[in-house]
Amino acid sequence: NRLREHCEGYGVHFQDGEVTGLSQAENSFALTLSGGAVMQTKTVLIATGANPKRLGVPGEEKLLGAGVSYCATCDGAFFKNRDVVVNGGGNTAVEDAIYLARICKSVTLVHRRDTLRADKRLCTALHALPNVQIVWDSVITEIQGEWEVSGVKLQNVKTKEESVLPTDGVFIAVGTKPNNLGFDTMIPSDANGYLIAGEDGRTKIPGIFAAGDVRTKALRQVVTAVSDGANAVASIVDYLM
């Protein structure tokens, strides 16, 4: 609220609404909002972020922030000397497991296949850790706990056998999905739908900028999103001048 009041003091206009369309005209853009309103503008900064992909299992939403996390570097310190589970098999999941192994008492990596998809160097580092174990060919079907995570229910995808693994925390690392609003059909993006933009926020379309988790980048955290915003605004000022 303080940031918004600060902006309003400089004459910034806030308009609530969902953007349903973006079109380009000569030296300008038209943003269509829900309800049919249209805004004309010389520049557009897309800062819609990204969401972690969910497992969609019982207990996931209920225990979010009470043992369920999507960011090991953000929340790992809360689980010092405790037992945790990491779900996934790609680079992010293995990197998270390696990171958490330095902090936690034990780390169990749950993967639906019998081999990891992560880079060989990461797999080698993971296998060398004494407090990491891997549960192969398994998926999490439920996250258990009343007020905080107490365990996960697992199912073997081959045998269909079910089991319960006690744990204090669950780190879900099955990817993220950018909130590109469908603009990736107009603005060049990578294979995963992230808008292609450099540190300056400039996309391949002059006048359109992207900042934060929605753009192609290595690290997606609040601190990098904020710096993206500053860089993008500087680029916008330069573009308009």
PDB file of C-alpha atoms in Angstrom:
ATOM      1  CA  ASN A   1       0.000   0.000   0.000  1.00  0.00           C
ATOM      2  CA  ARG A   2       2.847   2.418   0.776  1.00  0.00           C
ATOM      3  CA  LEU A   3       4.427   1.753  -2.610  1.00  0.00           C
ATOM      4  CA  ARG A   4       1.103   2.298  -4.351  1.00  0.00           C
ATOM      5  CA  GLU A   5       0.481   5.557  -2.459  1.00  0.00           C
ATOM      6  CA  HIS A   6       3.986   6.690  -3.399  1.00  0.00           C
ATOM      7  CA  CYS A   7       3.246   6.088  -7.088  1.00  0.00           C
ATOM      8  CA  GLU A   8      -0.146   7.738  -6.925  1.00  0.00           C
ATOM      9  CA  GLY A   9       1.551  10.791  -5.470  1.00  0.00           C
ATOM     10  CA  TYR A  10       3.395  11.111  -8.774  1.00  0.00           C
ATOM     11  CA  GLY A  11       0.199  10.859 -10.784  1.00  0.00           C
ATOM     12  CA  VAL A  12       0.334   7.171 -11.672  1.00  0.00           C
ATOM     13  CA  HIS A  13      -3.091   5.804 -12.653  1.00  0.00           C
ATOM     14  CA  PHE A  14      -4.060   2.316 -11.475  1.00  0.00           C
ATOM     15  CA  GLN A  15      -6.730   0.387 -13.327  1.00  0.00           C
ATOM     16  CA  ASP A  16      -7.859  -3.053 -12.218  1.00  0.00           C
ATOM     17  CA  GLY A  17      -8.778  -5.635 -14.811  1.00  0.00           C
ATOM     18  CA  GLU A  18      -7.634  -8.750 -16.591  1.00  0.00           C
ATOM     19  CA  VAL A  19      -5.774  -8.260 -19.855  1.00  0.00           C
ATOM     20  CA  THR A  20      -7.494 -10.392 -22.484  1.00  0.00           C
ATOM     21  CA  GLY A  21      -5.793  -9.115 -25.623  1.00  0.00           C
ATOM     22  CA  LEU A  22      -2.760  -7.281 -26.959  1.00  0.00           C
ATOM     23  CA  SER A  23      -2.481  -5.876 -30.471  1.00  0.00           C
ATOM     24  CA  GLN A  24       0.043  -3.683 -32.209  1.00  0.00           C
ATOM     25  CA  ALA A  25      -0.655  -0.609 -34.298  1.00  0.00           C
ATOM     26  CA  GLU A  26       1.752   1.919 -35.776  1.00  0.00           C
ATOM     27  CA  ASN A  27       3.979   3.164 -32.928  1.00  0.00           C
ATOM     28  CA  SER A  28       1.489   2.030 -30.282  1.00  0.00           C
ATOM     29  CA  PHE A  29      -0.246  -0.923 -28.676  1.00  0.00           C
ATOM     30  CA  ALA A  30      -3.821  -1.658 -27.644  1.00  0.00           C
ATOM     31  CA  LEU A  31      -4.540  -3.588 -24.454  1.00  0.00           C
ATOM     32  CA  THR A  32      -8.008  -5.082 -24.204  1.00  0.00           C
ATOM     33  CA  LEU A  33      -9.295  -5.573 -20.668  1.00  0.00           C
ATOM     34  CA  SER A  34     -12.016  -7.806 -19.333  1.00  0.00           C
ATOM     35  CA  GLY A  35     -15.291  -6.012 -19.876  1.00  0.00           C
ATOM     36  CA  GLY A  36     -14.184  -4.696 -23.258  1.00  0.00           C
ATOM     37  CA  ALA A  37     -12.258  -1.585 -22.220  1.00  0.00           C
ATOM     38  CA  VAL A  38      -9.285  -0.779 -24.468  1.00  0.00           C
ATOM     39  CA  MET A  39      -6.140   1.073 -23.394  1.00  0.00           C
ATOM     40  CA  GLN A  40      -3.805   2.704 -25.901  1.00  0.00           C
ATOM     41  CA  THR A  41      -0.148   2.851 -24.929  1.00  0.00           C
ATOM     42  CA  LYS A  42       3.272   3.414 -26.423  1.00  0.00           C
ATOM     43  CA  THR A  43       4.951   0.742 -24.300  1.00  0.00           C
ATOM     44  CA  VAL A  44       3.963  -2.409 -22.419  1.00  0.00           C
ATOM     45  CA  LEU A  45       5.849  -3.958 -19.523  1.00  0.00           C
ATOM     46  CA  ILE A  46       4.786  -7.554 -18.876  1.00  0.00           C
ATOM     47  CA  ALA A  47       5.543  -8.549 -15.280  1.00  0.00           C
ATOM     48  CA  THR A  48       3.022 -11.335 -14.714  1.00  0.00           C
ATOM     49  CA  GLY A  49       5.402 -13.822 -13.106  1.00  0.00           C
ATOM     50  CA  ALA A  50       5.306 -17.603 -13.120  1.00  0.00           C
ATOM     51  CA  ASN A  51       3.669 -20.255 -10.998  1.00  0.00           C
ATOM     52  CA  PRO A  52       5.191 -23.534  -9.833  1.00  0.00           C
ATOM     53  CA  LYS A  53       3.490 -26.558 -11.307  1.00  0.00           C
ATOM     54  CA  ARG A  54       1.354 -28.315  -8.717  1.00  0.00           C
ATOM     55  CA  LEU A  55       0.971 -32.006  -8.084  1.00  0.00           C
ATOM     56  CA  GLY A  56      -2.759 -31.579  -7.590  1.00  0.00           C
ATOM     57  CA  VAL A  57      -2.907 -34.087  -4.730  1.00  0.00           C
ATOM     58  CA  PRO A  58      -4.907 -33.916  -1.487  1.00  0.00           C
ATOM     59  CA  GLY A  59      -3.168 -31.890   1.221  1.00  0.00           C
ATOM     60  CA  GLU A  60      -1.018 -29.840  -1.171  1.00  0.00           C
ATOM     61  CA  GLU A  61      -3.019 -26.621  -1.007  1.00  0.00           C
ATOM     62  CA  LYS A  62      -4.026 -27.073   2.622  1.00  0.00           C
ATOM     63  CA  LEU A  63      -0.417 -27.431   3.833  1.00  0.00           C
ATOM     64  CA  LEU A  64       1.170 -24.852   1.537  1.00  0.00           C
ATOM     65  CA  GLY A  65       3.504 -22.844   3.757  1.00  0.00           C
ATOM     66  CA  ALA A  66       3.102 -25.413   6.550  1.00  0.00           C
ATOM     67  CA  GLY A  67       5.611 -27.895   5.188  1.00  0.00           C
ATOM     68  CA  VAL A  68       4.822 -27.744   1.472  1.00  0.00           C
ATOM     69  CA  SER A  69       7.226 -25.576  -0.522  1.00  0.00           C
ATOM     70  CA  TYR A  70       8.254 -24.992  -4.128  1.00  0.00           C
ATOM     71  CA  CYS A  71      11.582 -23.276  -3.367  1.00  0.00           C
ATOM     72  CA  ALA A  72      14.392 -25.016  -1.497  1.00  0.00           C
ATOM     73  CA  THR A  73      16.633 -21.959  -1.330  1.00  0.00           C
ATOM     74  CA  CYS A  74      13.730 -19.892   0.026  1.00  0.00           C
ATOM     75  CA  ASP A  75      12.447 -22.265   2.697  1.00  0.00           C
ATOM     76  CA  GLY A  76      15.187 -24.816   3.288  1.00  0.00           C
ATOM     77  CA  ALA A  77      16.492 -23.115   6.436  1.00  0.00           C
ATOM     78  CA  PHE A  78      13.164 -23.788   8.190  1.00  0.00           C
ATOM     79  CA  PHE A  79      13.940 -27.513   8.037  1.00  0.00           C
ATOM     80  CA  LYS A  80      17.405 -27.550   9.554  1.00  0.00           C
ATOM     81  CA  ASN A  81      18.194 -30.997  11.024  1.00  0.00           C
ATOM     82  CA  ARG A  82      14.807 -32.334   9.941  1.00  0.00           C
ATOM     83  CA  ASP A  83      13.637 -34.917   7.399  1.00  0.00           C
ATOM     84  CA  VAL A  84      12.345 -33.712   4.032  1.00  0.00           C
ATOM     85  CA  VAL A  85      11.115 -35.062   0.716  1.00  0.00           C
ATOM     86  CA  VAL A  86      11.902 -33.655  -2.721  1.00  0.00           C
ATOM     87  CA  ASN A  87       9.596 -34.568  -5.602  1.00  0.00           C
ATOM     88  CA  GLY A  88      11.022 -34.537  -9.127  1.00  0.00           C
ATOM     89  CA  GLY A  89      13.847 -35.886 -11.255  1.00  0.00           C
ATOM     90  CA  GLY A  90      15.199 -32.993 -13.308  1.00  0.00           C
ATOM     91  CA  ASN A  91      18.010 -30.538 -12.682  1.00  0.00           C
ATOM     92  CA  THR A  92      15.972 -28.386 -10.297  1.00  0.00           C
ATOM     93  CA  ALA A  93      14.895 -31.335  -8.145  1.00  0.00           C
ATOM     94  CA  VAL A  94      18.425 -32.731  -7.900  1.00  0.00           C
ATOM     95  CA  GLU A  95      19.910 -29.302  -7.192  1.00  0.00           C
ATOM     96  CA  ASP A  96      17.296 -28.808  -4.463  1.00  0.00           C
ATOM     97  CA  ALA A  97      18.106 -32.206  -2.936  1.00  0.00           C
ATOM     98  CA  ILE A  98      21.839 -31.422  -2.908  1.00  0.00           C
ATOM     99  CA  TYR A  99      21.198 -28.036  -1.317  1.00  0.00           C
ATOM    100  CA  LEU A 100      18.849 -29.439   1.327  1.00  0.00           C
ATOM    101  CA  ALA A 101      21.264 -32.251   2.184  1.00  0.00           C
ATOM    102  CA  ARG A 102      23.628 -29.633   3.620  1.00  0.00           C
ATOM    103  CA  ILE A 103      20.924 -28.406   5.995  1.00  0.00           C
ATOM    104  CA  CYS A 104      18.563 -31.274   6.696  1.00  0.00           C
ATOM    105  CA  LYS A 105      18.967 -34.488   8.629  1.00  0.00           C
ATOM    106  CA  SER A 106      17.812 -36.565   5.657  1.00  0.00           C
ATOM    107  CA  VAL A 107      16.513 -35.998   2.143  1.00  0.00           C
ATOM    108  CA  THR A 108      14.358 -38.453   0.211  1.00  0.00           C
ATOM    109  CA  LEU A 109      14.024 -37.833  -3.521  1.00  0.00           C
ATOM    110  CA  VAL A 110      10.819 -39.266  -5.009  1.00  0.00           C
ATOM    111  CA  HIS A 111      10.863 -39.803  -8.784  1.00  0.00           C
ATOM    112  CA  ARG A 112       8.269 -41.401 -11.024  1.00  0.00           C
ATOM    113  CA  ARG A 113      10.880 -43.054 -13.247  1.00  0.00           C
ATOM    114  CA  ASP A 114      13.827 -45.393 -12.607  1.00  0.00           C
ATOM    115  CA  THR A 115      16.473 -42.929 -13.811  1.00  0.00           C
ATOM    116  CA  LEU A 116      16.999 -39.220 -13.214  1.00  0.00           C
ATOM    117  CA  ARG A 117      16.683 -36.683 -16.018  1.00  0.00           C
ATOM    118  CA  ALA A 118      19.219 -34.338 -14.425  1.00  0.00           C
ATOM    119  CA  ASP A 119      22.708 -33.693 -15.772  1.00  0.00           C
ATOM    120  CA  LYS A 120      25.268 -36.409 -15.078  1.00  0.00           C
ATOM    121  CA  ARG A 121      27.446 -34.134 -12.920  1.00  0.00           C
ATOM    122  CA  LEU A 122      24.484 -33.379 -10.654  1.00  0.00           C
ATOM    123  CA  CYS A 123      23.529 -37.042 -10.398  1.00  0.00           C
ATOM    124  CA  THR A 124      27.106 -37.942  -9.452  1.00  0.00           C
ATOM    125  CA  ALA A 125      27.112 -35.305  -6.712  1.00  0.00           C
ATOM    126  CA  LEU A 126      23.713 -36.480  -5.450  1.00  0.00           C
ATOM    127  CA  HIS A 127      24.667 -40.148  -5.225  1.00  0.00           C
ATOM    128  CA  ALA A 128      27.748 -39.251  -3.190  1.00  0.00           C
ATOM    129  CA  LEU A 129      25.696 -37.736  -0.359  1.00  0.00           C
ATOM    130  CA  PRO A 130      25.234 -40.088   2.617  1.00  0.00           C
ATOM    131  CA  ASN A 131      21.972 -38.555   3.863  1.00  0.00           C
ATOM    132  CA  VAL A 132      20.094 -38.759   0.548  1.00  0.00           C
ATOM    133  CA  GLN A 133      17.997 -41.694  -0.558  1.00  0.00           C
ATOM    134  CA  ILE A 134      15.924 -42.105  -3.736  1.00  0.00           C
ATOM    135  CA  VAL A 135      12.530 -43.739  -4.062  1.00  0.00           C
ATOM    136  CA  TRP A 136      12.229 -44.836  -7.688  1.00  0.00           C
ATOM    137  CA  ASP A 137       9.134 -45.437  -9.836  1.00  0.00           C
ATOM    138  CA  SER A 138       6.911 -43.651  -7.350  1.00  0.00           C
ATOM    139  CA  VAL A 139       4.562 -40.681  -7.160  1.00  0.00           C
ATOM    140  CA  ILE A 140       3.113 -38.718  -4.256  1.00  0.00           C
ATOM    141  CA  THR A 141      -0.634 -39.296  -4.087  1.00  0.00           C
ATOM    142  CA  GLU A 142      -1.329 -37.404  -0.859  1.00  0.00           C
ATOM    143  CA  ILE A 143       0.430 -35.017   1.521  1.00  0.00           C
ATOM    144  CA  GLN A 144      -0.597 -35.796   5.082  1.00  0.00           C
ATOM    145  CA  GLY A 145      -0.820 -33.636   8.169  1.00  0.00           C
ATOM    146  CA  GLU A 146      -3.355 -31.682  10.192  1.00  0.00           C
ATOM    147  CA  TRP A 147      -1.616 -28.348  10.883  1.00  0.00           C
ATOM    148  CA  GLU A 148       1.759 -29.154   9.305  1.00  0.00           C
ATOM    149  CA  VAL A 149       3.191 -31.864   7.071  1.00  0.00           C
ATOM    150  CA  SER A 150       3.627 -35.206   8.810  1.00  0.00           C
ATOM    151  CA  GLY A 151       4.122 -37.540   5.862  1.00  0.00           C
ATOM    152  CA  VAL A 152       3.425 -38.374   2.229  1.00  0.00           C
ATOM    153  CA  LYS A 153       1.496 -41.264   0.723  1.00  0.00           C
ATOM    154  CA  LEU A 154       3.405 -42.883  -2.139  1.00  0.00           C
ATOM    155  CA  GLN A 155       2.343 -45.204  -4.915  1.00  0.00           C
ATOM    156  CA  ASN A 156       4.685 -47.308  -7.023  1.00  0.00           C
ATOM    157  CA  VAL A 157       3.692 -46.685 -10.642  1.00  0.00           C
ATOM    158  CA  LYS A 158       4.682 -50.218 -11.665  1.00  0.00           C
ATOM    159  CA  THR A 159       3.375 -52.380  -8.825  1.00  0.00           C
ATOM    160  CA  LYS A 160       0.639 -49.947  -7.631  1.00  0.00           C
ATOM    161  CA  GLU A 161       1.829 -50.688  -4.085  1.00  0.00           C
ATOM    162  CA  GLU A 162       1.118 -47.879  -1.620  1.00  0.00           C
ATOM    163  CA  SER A 163       3.152 -46.774   1.373  1.00  0.00           C
ATOM    164  CA  VAL A 164       3.441 -43.853   3.788  1.00  0.00           C
ATOM    165  CA  LEU A 165       6.724 -42.017   4.283  1.00  0.00           C
ATOM    166  CA  PRO A 166       6.960 -39.819   7.423  1.00  0.00           C
ATOM    167  CA  THR A 167       8.503 -36.415   6.714  1.00  0.00           C
ATOM    168  CA  ASP A 168       8.580 -32.858   8.036  1.00  0.00           C
ATOM    169  CA  GLY A 169       8.524 -31.107   4.681  1.00  0.00           C
ATOM    170  CA  VAL A 170       7.819 -31.603   0.979  1.00  0.00           C
ATOM    171  CA  PHE A 171       9.668 -29.664  -1.704  1.00  0.00           C
ATOM    172  CA  ILE A 172       7.928 -29.951  -5.066  1.00  0.00           C
ATOM    173  CA  ALA A 173      10.228 -29.424  -8.045  1.00  0.00           C
ATOM    174  CA  VAL A 174       8.329 -30.468 -11.150  1.00  0.00           C
ATOM    175  CA  GLY A 175       8.787 -27.213 -13.071  1.00  0.00           C
ATOM    176  CA  THR A 176       7.223 -23.788 -13.372  1.00  0.00           C
ATOM    177  CA  LYS A 177       4.741 -22.303 -15.809  1.00  0.00           C
ATOM    178  CA  PRO A 178       5.028 -18.667 -16.932  1.00  0.00           C
ATOM    179  CA  ASN A 179       1.922 -16.487 -16.785  1.00  0.00           C
ATOM    180  CA  ASN A 180       2.469 -15.259 -20.335  1.00  0.00           C
ATOM    181  CA  LEU A 181      -1.285 -14.650 -20.911  1.00  0.00           C
ATOM    182  CA  GLY A 182      -0.908 -16.258 -24.330  1.00  0.00           C
ATOM    183  CA  PHE A 183       1.423 -13.464 -25.466  1.00  0.00           C
ATOM    184  CA  ASP A 184       4.043 -16.073 -26.391  1.00  0.00           C
ATOM    185  CA  THR A 185       2.233 -16.391 -29.731  1.00  0.00           C
ATOM    186  CA  MET A 186       3.024 -12.733 -30.449  1.00  0.00           C
ATOM    187  CA  ILE A 187       6.255 -12.204 -28.504  1.00  0.00           C
ATOM    188  CA  PRO A 188       9.215 -14.532 -29.133  1.00  0.00           C
ATOM    189  CA  SER A 189       9.516 -17.052 -26.300  1.00  0.00           C
ATOM    190  CA  ASP A 190      11.502 -20.154 -25.431  1.00  0.00           C
ATOM    191  CA  ALA A 191      10.260 -23.744 -25.588  1.00  0.00           C
ATOM    192  CA  ASN A 192       8.651 -23.427 -22.144  1.00  0.00           C
ATOM    193  CA  GLY A 193       6.735 -20.233 -22.891  1.00  0.00           C
ATOM    194  CA  TYR A 194       9.018 -17.755 -21.093  1.00  0.00           C
ATOM    195  CA  LEU A 195       9.221 -14.440 -22.946  1.00  0.00           C
ATOM    196  CA  ILE A 196      12.679 -13.889 -24.400  1.00  0.00           C
ATOM    197  CA  ALA A 197      14.142 -10.713 -22.899  1.00  0.00           C
ATOM    198  CA  GLY A 198      17.605  -9.764 -21.689  1.00  0.00           C
ATOM    199  CA  GLU A 199      18.730  -8.024 -18.526  1.00  0.00           C
ATOM    200  CA  ASP A 200      17.460  -4.752 -19.971  1.00  0.00           C
ATOM    201  CA  GLY A 201      13.946  -6.166 -20.276  1.00  0.00           C
ATOM    202  CA  ARG A 202      13.727  -5.610 -24.027  1.00  0.00           C
ATOM    203  CA  THR A 203      11.854  -8.224 -26.066  1.00  0.00           C
ATOM    204  CA  LYS A 204      12.243  -8.693 -29.823  1.00  0.00           C
ATOM    205  CA  ILE A 205       9.259  -6.375 -30.338  1.00  0.00           C
ATOM    206  CA  PRO A 206      10.205  -2.701 -29.873  1.00  0.00           C
ATOM    207  CA  GLY A 207       8.043  -1.163 -27.179  1.00  0.00           C
ATOM    208  CA  ILE A 208       7.263  -4.411 -25.371  1.00  0.00           C
ATOM    209  CA  PHE A 209       9.302  -5.262 -22.281  1.00  0.00           C
ATOM    210  CA  ALA A 210       9.316  -8.182 -19.848  1.00  0.00           C
ATOM    211  CA  ALA A 211      10.515  -8.312 -16.244  1.00  0.00           C
ATOM    212  CA  GLY A 212      10.547 -10.857 -13.469  1.00  0.00           C
ATOM    213  CA  ASP A 213       9.772 -14.551 -13.553  1.00  0.00           C
ATOM    214  CA  VAL A 214       7.896 -14.382 -16.864  1.00  0.00           C
ATOM    215  CA  ARG A 215      11.108 -13.736 -18.800  1.00  0.00           C
ATOM    216  CA  THR A 216      13.960 -16.079 -19.685  1.00  0.00           C
ATOM    217  CA  LYS A 217      16.465 -16.061 -16.814  1.00  0.00           C
ATOM    218  CA  ALA A 218      18.507 -18.350 -14.596  1.00  0.00           C
ATOM    219  CA  LEU A 219      17.268 -17.367 -11.125  1.00  0.00           C
ATOM    220  CA  ARG A 220      13.632 -16.634 -10.280  1.00  0.00           C
ATOM    221  CA  GLN A 221      13.400 -14.920  -6.908  1.00  0.00           C
ATOM    222  CA  VAL A 222      11.837 -11.707  -5.602  1.00  0.00           C
ATOM    223  CA  VAL A 223      15.191  -9.915  -5.507  1.00  0.00           C
ATOM    224  CA  THR A 224      15.888 -10.623  -9.201  1.00  0.00           C
ATOM    225  CA  ALA A 225      12.346  -9.638 -10.185  1.00  0.00           C
ATOM    226  CA  VAL A 226      12.694  -6.283  -8.440  1.00  0.00           C
ATOM    227  CA  SER A 227      15.994  -5.567 -10.188  1.00  0.00           C
ATOM    228  CA  ASP A 228      14.403  -6.611 -13.493  1.00  0.00           C
ATOM    229  CA  GLY A 229      11.748  -3.969 -12.929  1.00  0.00           C
ATOM    230  CA  ALA A 230      14.323  -1.252 -12.401  1.00  0.00           C
ATOM    231  CA  ASN A 231      16.258  -2.279 -15.516  1.00  0.00           C
ATOM    232  CA  ALA A 232      13.090  -2.489 -17.614  1.00  0.00           C
ATOM    233  CA  VAL A 233      11.840   0.949 -16.540  1.00  0.00           C
ATOM    234  CA  ALA A 234      15.215   2.472 -17.409  1.00  0.00           C
ATOM    235  CA  SER A 235      14.970   0.811 -20.825  1.00  0.00           C
ATOM    236  CA  ILE A 236      11.421   2.114 -21.285  1.00  0.00           C
ATOM    237  CA  VAL A 237      12.510   5.694 -20.493  1.00  0.00           C
ATOM    238  CA  ASP A 238      15.352   5.325 -22.988  1.00  0.00           C
ATOM    239  CA  TYR A 239      12.955   3.922 -25.614  1.00  0.00           C
ATOM    240  CA  LEU A 240      10.428   6.738 -25.200  1.00  0.00           C
ATOM    241  CA  MET A 241      13.134   9.412 -25.423  1.00  0.00           C
TER     242      MET A 241
END
